[in-house]
N, CA, C and O of each residue as an XYZ file, in Angstrom:
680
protein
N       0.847     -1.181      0.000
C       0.000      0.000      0.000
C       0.888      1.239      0.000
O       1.952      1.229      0.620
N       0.437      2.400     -0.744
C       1.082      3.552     -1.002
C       0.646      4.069      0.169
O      -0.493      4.034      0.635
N       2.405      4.929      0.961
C       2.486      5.298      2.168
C       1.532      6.671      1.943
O       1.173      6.696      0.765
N       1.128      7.560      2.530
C       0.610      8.525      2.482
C       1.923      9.974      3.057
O       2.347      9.826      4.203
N       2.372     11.023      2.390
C       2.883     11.988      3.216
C       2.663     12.486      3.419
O       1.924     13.190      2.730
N       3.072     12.830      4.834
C       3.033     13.680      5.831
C       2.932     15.318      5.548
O       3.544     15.845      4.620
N       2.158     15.985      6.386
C       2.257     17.497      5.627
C       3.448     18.123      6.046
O       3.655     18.085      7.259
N       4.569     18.886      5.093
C       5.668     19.524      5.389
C       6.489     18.467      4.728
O       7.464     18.917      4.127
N       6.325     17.087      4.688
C       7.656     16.345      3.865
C       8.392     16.653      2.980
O       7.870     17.099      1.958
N       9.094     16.595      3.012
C      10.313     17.188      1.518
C      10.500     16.121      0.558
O      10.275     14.927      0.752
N      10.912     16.641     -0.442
C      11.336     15.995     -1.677
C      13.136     16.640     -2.258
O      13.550     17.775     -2.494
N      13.469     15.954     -2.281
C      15.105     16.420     -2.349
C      14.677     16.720     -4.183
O      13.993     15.919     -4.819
N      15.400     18.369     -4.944
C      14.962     17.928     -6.374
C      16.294     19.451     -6.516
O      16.261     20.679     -6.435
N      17.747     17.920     -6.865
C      18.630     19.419     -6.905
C      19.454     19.389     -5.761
O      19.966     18.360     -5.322
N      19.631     20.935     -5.095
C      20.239     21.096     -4.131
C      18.762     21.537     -3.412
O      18.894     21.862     -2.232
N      17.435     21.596     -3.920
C      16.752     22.295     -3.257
C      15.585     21.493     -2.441
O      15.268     20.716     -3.341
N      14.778     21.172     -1.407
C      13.754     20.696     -0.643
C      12.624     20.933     -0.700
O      12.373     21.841      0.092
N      11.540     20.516     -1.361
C      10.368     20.922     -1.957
C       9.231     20.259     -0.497
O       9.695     19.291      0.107
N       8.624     20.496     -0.289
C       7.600     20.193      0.094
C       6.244     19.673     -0.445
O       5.332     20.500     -0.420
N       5.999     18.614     -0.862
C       4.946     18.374     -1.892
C       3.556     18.094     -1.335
O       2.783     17.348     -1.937
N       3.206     18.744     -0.080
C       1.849     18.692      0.636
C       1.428     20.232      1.571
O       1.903     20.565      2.657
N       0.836     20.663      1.092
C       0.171     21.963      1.524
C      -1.180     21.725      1.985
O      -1.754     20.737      1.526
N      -2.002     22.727      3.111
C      -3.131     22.854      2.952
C      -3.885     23.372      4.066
O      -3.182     23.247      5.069
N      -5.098     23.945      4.373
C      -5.863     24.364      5.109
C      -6.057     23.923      6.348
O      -6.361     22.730      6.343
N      -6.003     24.424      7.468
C      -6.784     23.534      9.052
C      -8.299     23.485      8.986
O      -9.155     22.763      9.495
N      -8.305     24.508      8.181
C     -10.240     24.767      8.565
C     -10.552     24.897      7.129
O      -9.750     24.669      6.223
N     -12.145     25.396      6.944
C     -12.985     25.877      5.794
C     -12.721     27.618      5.599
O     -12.777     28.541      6.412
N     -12.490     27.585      4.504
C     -12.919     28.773      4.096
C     -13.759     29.529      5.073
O     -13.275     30.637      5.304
N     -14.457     29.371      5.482
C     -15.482     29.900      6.286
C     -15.165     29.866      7.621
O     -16.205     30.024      8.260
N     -14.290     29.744      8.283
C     -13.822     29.480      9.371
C     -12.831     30.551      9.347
O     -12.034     30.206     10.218
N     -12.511     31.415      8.957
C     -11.067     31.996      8.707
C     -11.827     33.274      8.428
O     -11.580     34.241      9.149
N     -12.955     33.415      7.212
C     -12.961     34.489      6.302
C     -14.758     34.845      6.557
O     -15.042     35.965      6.135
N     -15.934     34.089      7.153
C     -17.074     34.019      7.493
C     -16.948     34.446      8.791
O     -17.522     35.492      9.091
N     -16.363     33.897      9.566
C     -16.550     34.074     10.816
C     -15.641     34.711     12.155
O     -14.557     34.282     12.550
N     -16.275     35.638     12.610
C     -15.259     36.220     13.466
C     -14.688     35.450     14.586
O     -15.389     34.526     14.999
N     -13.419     35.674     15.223
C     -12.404     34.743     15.688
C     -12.983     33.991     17.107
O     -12.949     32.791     17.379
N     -13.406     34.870     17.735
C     -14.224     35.309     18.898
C     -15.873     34.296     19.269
O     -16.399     34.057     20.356
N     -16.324     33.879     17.774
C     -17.452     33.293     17.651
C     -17.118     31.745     17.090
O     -17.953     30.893     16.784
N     -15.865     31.644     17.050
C     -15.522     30.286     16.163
C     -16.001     28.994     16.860
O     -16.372     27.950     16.323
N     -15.904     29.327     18.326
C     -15.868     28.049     19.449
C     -17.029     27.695     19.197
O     -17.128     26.532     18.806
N     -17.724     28.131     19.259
C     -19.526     28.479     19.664
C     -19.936     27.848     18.421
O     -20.874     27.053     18.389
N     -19.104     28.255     17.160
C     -20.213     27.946     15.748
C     -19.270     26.720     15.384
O     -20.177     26.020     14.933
N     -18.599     26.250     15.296
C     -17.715     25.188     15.110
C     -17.391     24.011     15.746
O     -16.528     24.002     16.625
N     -18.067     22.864     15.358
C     -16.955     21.546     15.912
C     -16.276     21.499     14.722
O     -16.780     21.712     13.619
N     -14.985     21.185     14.972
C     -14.184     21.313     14.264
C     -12.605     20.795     14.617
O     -11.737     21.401     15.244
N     -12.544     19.251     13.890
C     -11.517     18.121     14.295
C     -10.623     18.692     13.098
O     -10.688     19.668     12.350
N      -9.375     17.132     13.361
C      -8.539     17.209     11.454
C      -9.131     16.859     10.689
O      -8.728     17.535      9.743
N      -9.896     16.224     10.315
C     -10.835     15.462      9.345
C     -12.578     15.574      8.844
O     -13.238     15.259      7.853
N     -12.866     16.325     10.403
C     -14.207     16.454      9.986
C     -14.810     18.117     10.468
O     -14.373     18.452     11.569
N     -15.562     18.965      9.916
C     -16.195     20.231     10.710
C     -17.593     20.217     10.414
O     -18.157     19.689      9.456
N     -18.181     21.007     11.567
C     -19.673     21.278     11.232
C     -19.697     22.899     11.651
O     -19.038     23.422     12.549
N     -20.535     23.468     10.850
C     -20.241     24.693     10.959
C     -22.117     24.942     11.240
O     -22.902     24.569     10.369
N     -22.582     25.557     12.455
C     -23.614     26.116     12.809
C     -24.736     24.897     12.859
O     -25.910     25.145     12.587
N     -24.282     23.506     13.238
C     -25.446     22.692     13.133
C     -26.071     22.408     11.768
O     -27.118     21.761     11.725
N     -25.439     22.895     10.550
C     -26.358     23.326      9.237
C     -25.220     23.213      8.072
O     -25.585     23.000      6.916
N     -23.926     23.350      8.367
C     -23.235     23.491      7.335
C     -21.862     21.648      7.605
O     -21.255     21.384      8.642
N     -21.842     21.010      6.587
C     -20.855     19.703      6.887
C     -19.574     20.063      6.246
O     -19.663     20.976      5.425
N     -18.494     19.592      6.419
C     -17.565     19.164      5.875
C     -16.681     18.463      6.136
O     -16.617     18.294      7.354
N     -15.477     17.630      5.258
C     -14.770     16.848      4.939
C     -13.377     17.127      5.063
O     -13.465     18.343      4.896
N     -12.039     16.906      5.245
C     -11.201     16.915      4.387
C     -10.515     15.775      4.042
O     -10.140     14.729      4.571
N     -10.480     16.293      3.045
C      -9.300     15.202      1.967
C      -8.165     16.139      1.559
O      -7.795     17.286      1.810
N      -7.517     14.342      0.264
C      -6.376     14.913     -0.044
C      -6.868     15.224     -1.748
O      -7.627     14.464     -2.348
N      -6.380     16.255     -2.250
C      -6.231     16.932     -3.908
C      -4.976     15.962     -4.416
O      -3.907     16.310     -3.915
N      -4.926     15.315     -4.919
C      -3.498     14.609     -5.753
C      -3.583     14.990     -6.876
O      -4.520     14.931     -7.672
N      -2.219     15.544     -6.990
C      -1.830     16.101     -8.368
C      -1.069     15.049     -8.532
O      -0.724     14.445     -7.516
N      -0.536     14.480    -10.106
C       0.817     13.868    -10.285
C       1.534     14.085    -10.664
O       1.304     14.610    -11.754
N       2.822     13.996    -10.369
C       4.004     14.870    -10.628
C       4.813     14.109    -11.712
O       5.599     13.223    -11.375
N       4.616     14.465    -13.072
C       5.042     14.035    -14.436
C       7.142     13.569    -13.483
O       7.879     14.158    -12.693
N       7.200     12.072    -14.357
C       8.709     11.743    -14.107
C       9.137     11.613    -12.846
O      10.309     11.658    -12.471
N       7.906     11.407    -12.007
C       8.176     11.529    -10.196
C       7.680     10.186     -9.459
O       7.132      9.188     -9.929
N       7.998     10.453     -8.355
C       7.108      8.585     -8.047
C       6.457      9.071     -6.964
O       6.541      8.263     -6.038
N       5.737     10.214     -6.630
C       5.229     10.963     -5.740
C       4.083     12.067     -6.385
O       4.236     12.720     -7.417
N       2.851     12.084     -5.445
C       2.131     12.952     -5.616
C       2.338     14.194     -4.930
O       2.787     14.065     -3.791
N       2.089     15.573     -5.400
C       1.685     16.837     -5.045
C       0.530     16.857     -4.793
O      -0.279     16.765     -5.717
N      -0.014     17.019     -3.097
C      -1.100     17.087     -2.625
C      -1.388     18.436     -1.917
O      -0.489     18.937     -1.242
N      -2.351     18.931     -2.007
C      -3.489     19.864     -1.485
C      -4.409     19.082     -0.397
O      -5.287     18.284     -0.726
N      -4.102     19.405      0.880
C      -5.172     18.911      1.889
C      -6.109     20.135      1.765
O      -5.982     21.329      2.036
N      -7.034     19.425      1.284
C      -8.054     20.681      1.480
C      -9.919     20.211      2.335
O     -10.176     19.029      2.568
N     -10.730     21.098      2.593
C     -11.636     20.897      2.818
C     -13.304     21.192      1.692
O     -13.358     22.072      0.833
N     -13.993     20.620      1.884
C     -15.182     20.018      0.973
C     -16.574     20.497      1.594
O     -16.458     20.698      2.802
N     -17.527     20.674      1.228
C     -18.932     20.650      1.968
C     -19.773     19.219      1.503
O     -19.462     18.377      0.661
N     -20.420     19.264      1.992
C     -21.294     18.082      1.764
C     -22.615     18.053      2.063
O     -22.845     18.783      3.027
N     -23.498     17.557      1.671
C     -25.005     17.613      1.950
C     -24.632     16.891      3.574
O     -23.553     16.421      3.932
N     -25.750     16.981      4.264
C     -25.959     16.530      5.246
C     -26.262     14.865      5.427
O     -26.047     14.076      6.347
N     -26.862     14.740      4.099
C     -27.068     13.010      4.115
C     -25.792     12.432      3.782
O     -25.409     11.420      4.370
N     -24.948     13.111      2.689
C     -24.151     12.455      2.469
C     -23.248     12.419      4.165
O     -23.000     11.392      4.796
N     -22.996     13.444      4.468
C     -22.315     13.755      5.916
C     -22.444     12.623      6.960
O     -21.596     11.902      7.486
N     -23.777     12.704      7.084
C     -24.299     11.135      8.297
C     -23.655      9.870      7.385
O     -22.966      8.999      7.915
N     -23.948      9.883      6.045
C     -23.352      8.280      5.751
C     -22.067      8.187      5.831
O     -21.659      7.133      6.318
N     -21.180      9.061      5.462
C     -19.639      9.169      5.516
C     -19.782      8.843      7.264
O     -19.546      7.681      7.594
N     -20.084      9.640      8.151
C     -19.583      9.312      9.447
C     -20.169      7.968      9.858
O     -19.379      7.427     10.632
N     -21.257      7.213      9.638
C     -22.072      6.080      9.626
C     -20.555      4.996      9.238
O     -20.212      3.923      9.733
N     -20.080      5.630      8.433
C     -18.965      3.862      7.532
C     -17.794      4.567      7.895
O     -16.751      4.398      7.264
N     -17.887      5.508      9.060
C     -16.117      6.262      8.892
C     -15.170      4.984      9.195
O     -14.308      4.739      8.351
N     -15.285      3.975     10.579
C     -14.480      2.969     10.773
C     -14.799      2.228     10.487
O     -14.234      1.377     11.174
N     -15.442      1.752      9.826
C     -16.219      0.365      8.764
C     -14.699     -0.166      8.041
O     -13.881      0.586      7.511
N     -14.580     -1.677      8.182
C     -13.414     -2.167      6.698
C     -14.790     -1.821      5.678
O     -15.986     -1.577      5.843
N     -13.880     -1.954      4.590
C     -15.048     -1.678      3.113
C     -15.189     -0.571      3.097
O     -15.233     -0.233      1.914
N     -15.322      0.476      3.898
C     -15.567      2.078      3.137
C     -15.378      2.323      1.989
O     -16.237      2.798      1.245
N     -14.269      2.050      1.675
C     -13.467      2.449      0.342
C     -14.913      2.227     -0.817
O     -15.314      3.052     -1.638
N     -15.571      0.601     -0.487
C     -15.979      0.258     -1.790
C     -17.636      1.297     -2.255
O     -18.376      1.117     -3.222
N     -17.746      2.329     -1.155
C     -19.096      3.202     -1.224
C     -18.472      4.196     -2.327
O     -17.323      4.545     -2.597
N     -19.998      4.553     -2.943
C     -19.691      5.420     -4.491
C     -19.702      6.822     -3.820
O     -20.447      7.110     -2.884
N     -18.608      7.844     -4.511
C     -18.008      8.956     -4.206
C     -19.394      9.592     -4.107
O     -20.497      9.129     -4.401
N     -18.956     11.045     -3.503
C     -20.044     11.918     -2.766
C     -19.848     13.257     -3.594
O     -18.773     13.510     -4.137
N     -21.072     14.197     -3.667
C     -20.520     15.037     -4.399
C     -20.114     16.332     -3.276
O     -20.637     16.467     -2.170
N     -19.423     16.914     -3.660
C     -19.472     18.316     -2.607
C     -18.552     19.778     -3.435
O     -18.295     19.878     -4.634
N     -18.328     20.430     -2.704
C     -18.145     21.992     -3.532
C     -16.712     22.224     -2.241
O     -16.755     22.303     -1.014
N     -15.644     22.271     -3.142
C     -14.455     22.564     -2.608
C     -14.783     24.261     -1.837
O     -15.440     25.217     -2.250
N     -14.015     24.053     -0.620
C     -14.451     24.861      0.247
C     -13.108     25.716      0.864
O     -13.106     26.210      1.991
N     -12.031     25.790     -0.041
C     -10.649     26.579      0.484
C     -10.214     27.458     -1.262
O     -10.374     27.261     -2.466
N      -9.730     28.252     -0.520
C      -9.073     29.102     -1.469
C      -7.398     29.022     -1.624
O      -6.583     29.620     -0.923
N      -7.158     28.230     -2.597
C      -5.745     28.264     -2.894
C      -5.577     28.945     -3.575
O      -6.132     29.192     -4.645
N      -4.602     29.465     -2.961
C      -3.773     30.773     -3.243
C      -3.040     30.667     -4.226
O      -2.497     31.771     -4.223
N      -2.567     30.035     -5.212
C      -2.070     29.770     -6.251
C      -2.726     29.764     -7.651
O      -2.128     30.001     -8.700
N      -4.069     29.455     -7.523
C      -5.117     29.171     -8.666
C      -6.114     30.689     -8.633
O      -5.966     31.537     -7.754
N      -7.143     30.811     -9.788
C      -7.902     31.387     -9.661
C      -8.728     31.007     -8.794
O      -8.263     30.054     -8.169
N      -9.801     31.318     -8.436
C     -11.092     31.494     -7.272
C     -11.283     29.424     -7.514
O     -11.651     28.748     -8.474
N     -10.808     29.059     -6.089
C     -11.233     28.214     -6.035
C     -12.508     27.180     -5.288
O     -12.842     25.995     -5.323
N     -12.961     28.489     -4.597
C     -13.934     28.281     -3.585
C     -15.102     27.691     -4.432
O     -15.258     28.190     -5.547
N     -15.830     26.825     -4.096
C     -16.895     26.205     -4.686
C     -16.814     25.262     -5.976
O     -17.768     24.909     -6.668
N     -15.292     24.889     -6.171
C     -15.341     23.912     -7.776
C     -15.908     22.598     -7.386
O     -15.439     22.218     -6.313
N     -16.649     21.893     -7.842
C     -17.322     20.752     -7.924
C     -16.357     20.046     -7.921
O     -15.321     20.107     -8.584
N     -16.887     18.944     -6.711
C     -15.947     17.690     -6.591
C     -16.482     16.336     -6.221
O     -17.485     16.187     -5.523
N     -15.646     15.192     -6.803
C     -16.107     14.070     -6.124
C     -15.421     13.222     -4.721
O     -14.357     12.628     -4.896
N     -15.933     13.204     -3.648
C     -15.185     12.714     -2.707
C     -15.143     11.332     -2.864
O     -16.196     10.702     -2.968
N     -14.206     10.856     -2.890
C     -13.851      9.000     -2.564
C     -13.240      8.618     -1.531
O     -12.039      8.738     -1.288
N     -14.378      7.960     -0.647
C     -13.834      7.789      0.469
C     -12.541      6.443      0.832
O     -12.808      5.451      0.153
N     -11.768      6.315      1.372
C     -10.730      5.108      0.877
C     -10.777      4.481      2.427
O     -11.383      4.979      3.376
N     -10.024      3.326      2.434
C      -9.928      2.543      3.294
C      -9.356      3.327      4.616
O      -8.421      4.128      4.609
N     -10.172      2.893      5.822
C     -10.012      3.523      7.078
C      -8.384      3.496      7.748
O      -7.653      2.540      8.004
N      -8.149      5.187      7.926
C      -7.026      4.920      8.066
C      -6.496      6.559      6.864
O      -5.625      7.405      7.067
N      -7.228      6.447      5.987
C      -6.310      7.153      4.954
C      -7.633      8.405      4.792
O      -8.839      8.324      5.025
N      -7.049      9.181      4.450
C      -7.941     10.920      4.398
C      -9.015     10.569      2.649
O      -8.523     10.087      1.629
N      -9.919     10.831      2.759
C     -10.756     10.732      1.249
C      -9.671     11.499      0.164
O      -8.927     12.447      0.417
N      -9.821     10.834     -1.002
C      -9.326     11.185     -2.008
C     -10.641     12.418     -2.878
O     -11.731     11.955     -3.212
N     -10.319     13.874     -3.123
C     -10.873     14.513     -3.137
C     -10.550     14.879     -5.367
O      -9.463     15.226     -5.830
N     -11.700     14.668     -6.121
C     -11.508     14.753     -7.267
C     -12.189     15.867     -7.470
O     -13.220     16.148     -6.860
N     -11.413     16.892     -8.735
C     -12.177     17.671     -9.304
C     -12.827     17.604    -10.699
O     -12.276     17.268    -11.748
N     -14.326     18.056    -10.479
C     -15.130     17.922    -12.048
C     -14.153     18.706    -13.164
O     -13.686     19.844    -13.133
N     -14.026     17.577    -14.221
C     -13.249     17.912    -15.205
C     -13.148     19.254    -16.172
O     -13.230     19.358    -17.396
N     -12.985     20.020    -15.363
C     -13.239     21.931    -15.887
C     -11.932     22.272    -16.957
O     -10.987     21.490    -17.069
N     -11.996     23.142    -17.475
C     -11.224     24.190    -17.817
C     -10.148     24.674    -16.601
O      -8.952     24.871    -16.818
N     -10.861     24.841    -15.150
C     -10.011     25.638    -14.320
C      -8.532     25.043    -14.216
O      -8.273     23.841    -14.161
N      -7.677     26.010    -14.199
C      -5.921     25.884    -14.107
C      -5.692     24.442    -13.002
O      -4.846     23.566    -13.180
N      -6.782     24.508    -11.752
C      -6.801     23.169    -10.898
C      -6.923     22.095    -11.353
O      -6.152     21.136    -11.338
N      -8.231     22.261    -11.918
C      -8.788     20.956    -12.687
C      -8.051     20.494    -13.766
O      -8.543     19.434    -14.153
N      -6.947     20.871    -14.516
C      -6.175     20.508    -15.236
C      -4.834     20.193    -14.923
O      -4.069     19.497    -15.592
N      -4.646     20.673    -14.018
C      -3.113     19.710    -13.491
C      -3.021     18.959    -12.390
O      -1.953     18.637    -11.870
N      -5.000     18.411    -11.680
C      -4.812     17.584    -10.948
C      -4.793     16.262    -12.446
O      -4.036     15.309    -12.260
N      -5.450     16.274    -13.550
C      -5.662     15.395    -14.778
C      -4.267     15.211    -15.170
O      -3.819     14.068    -15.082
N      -3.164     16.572    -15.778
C      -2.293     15.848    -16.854
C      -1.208     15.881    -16.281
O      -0.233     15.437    -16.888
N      -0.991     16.615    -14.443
C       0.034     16.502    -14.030
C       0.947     17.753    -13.676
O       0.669     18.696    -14.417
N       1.980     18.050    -12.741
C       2.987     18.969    -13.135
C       4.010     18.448    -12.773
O       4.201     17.386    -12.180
N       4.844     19.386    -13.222
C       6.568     19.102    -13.099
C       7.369     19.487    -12.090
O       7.149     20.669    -11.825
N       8.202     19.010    -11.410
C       8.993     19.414    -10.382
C       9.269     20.857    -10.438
O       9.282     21.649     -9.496
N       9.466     21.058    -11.570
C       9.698     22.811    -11.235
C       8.548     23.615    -11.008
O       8.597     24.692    -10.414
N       7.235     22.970    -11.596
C       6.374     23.625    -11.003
C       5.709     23.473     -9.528
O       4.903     24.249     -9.013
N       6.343     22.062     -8.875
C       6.088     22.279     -7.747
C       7.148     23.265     -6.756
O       6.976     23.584     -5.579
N       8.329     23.628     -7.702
C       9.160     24.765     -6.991
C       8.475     25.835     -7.445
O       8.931     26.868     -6.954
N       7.635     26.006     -8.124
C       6.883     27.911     -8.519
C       6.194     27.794     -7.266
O       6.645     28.514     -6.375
N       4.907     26.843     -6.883
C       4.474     26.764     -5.959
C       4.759     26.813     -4.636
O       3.689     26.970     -4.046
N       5.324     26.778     -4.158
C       6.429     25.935     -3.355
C       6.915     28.467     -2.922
O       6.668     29.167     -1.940
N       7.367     28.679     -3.816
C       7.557     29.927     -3.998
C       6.374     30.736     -4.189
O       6.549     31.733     -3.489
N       5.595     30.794     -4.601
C       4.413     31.578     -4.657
C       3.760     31.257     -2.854
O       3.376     32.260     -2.253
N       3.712     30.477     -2.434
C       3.320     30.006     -1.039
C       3.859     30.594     -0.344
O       3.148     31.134      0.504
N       5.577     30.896     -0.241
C       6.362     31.387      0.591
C       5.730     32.608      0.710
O       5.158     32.879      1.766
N       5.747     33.515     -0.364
C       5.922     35.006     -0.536
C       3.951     35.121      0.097
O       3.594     36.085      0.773
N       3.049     34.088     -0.258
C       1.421     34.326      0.417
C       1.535     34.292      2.178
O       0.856     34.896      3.008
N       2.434     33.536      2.322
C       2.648     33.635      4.007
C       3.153     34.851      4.024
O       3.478     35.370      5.093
């Protein structure tokens, strides 16, 4: 089984140390909806799962990009919304063996990466995988700059643009 990495892991490419996993603690909405002060109150909110006001669900997973000539993915931990039914069944089979084999969920990517145009709300399919491992988070096959290099891939140097564009957003 393919190990999963860790967020912050490096990738040696060169003399230089890439990091090929980025990503959010919270929702969009947790950061940019809601004032700091009110978060406790409106939020449960674990690594893996949030509910926002009794009314709002979400997920996170991992975004896998593949990294053309690499034996490693470029991942985006990001977070997802979800209907509420889908929400109860995901937590219903969270430690279930077999999860994996339930058909993906739909939900609306819920973080803004800072690298892409407006990514808040792109249609996605969640696949949930064997207990133990974060859902594999797919995007509907768009036009958007995301949706096309989680499909054909990027290149080590573009995970060093990234990698640099990130630095200079912190």
């Amino acid at each position: 089984m393919k190990r999963r990495r860790k967020s912050g892991e490096k990738v040696q490419m060169n003399r230089f140390a890439l990091p090929l996993c980025y990503g959010s603690e919270a929702p969009y909405y947790y950061y940019y909806e809601v004032a700091p002060h009110e978060r406790e109150e409106r939020f449960h909110l674990t690594s893996e799962l949030c509910v926002m006001d009794d009314e709002h669900y979400f997920i996170r997973g991992c975004l896998e990009i593949p990294i053309i000539d690499y034996h490693e993915n470029f991942i985006w931990t990001v977070w997802v919304s979800l209907s509420k039914e889908s929400y109860d069944e995901v937590l219903e089979k969270w430690d279930e063996r077999g999860r994996e084999n339930s058909d993906p969920y739909f939900g609306w990517l819920s973080v803004e990466i800072p690298v892409y145009p407006e990514t808040l709300n792109l249609k996605t399919n969640i696949h949930i995988r064997e207990v133990g491992m974060a859902p594999y988070v797919g995007l509907e096959p768009t036009e958007h700059p995301l949706a096309i290099e989680q499909r054909n891939g990027i290149t080590l140097e573009r995970v060093k643009e990234i990698q640099e564009m990130i630095q200079r957003y912190n």
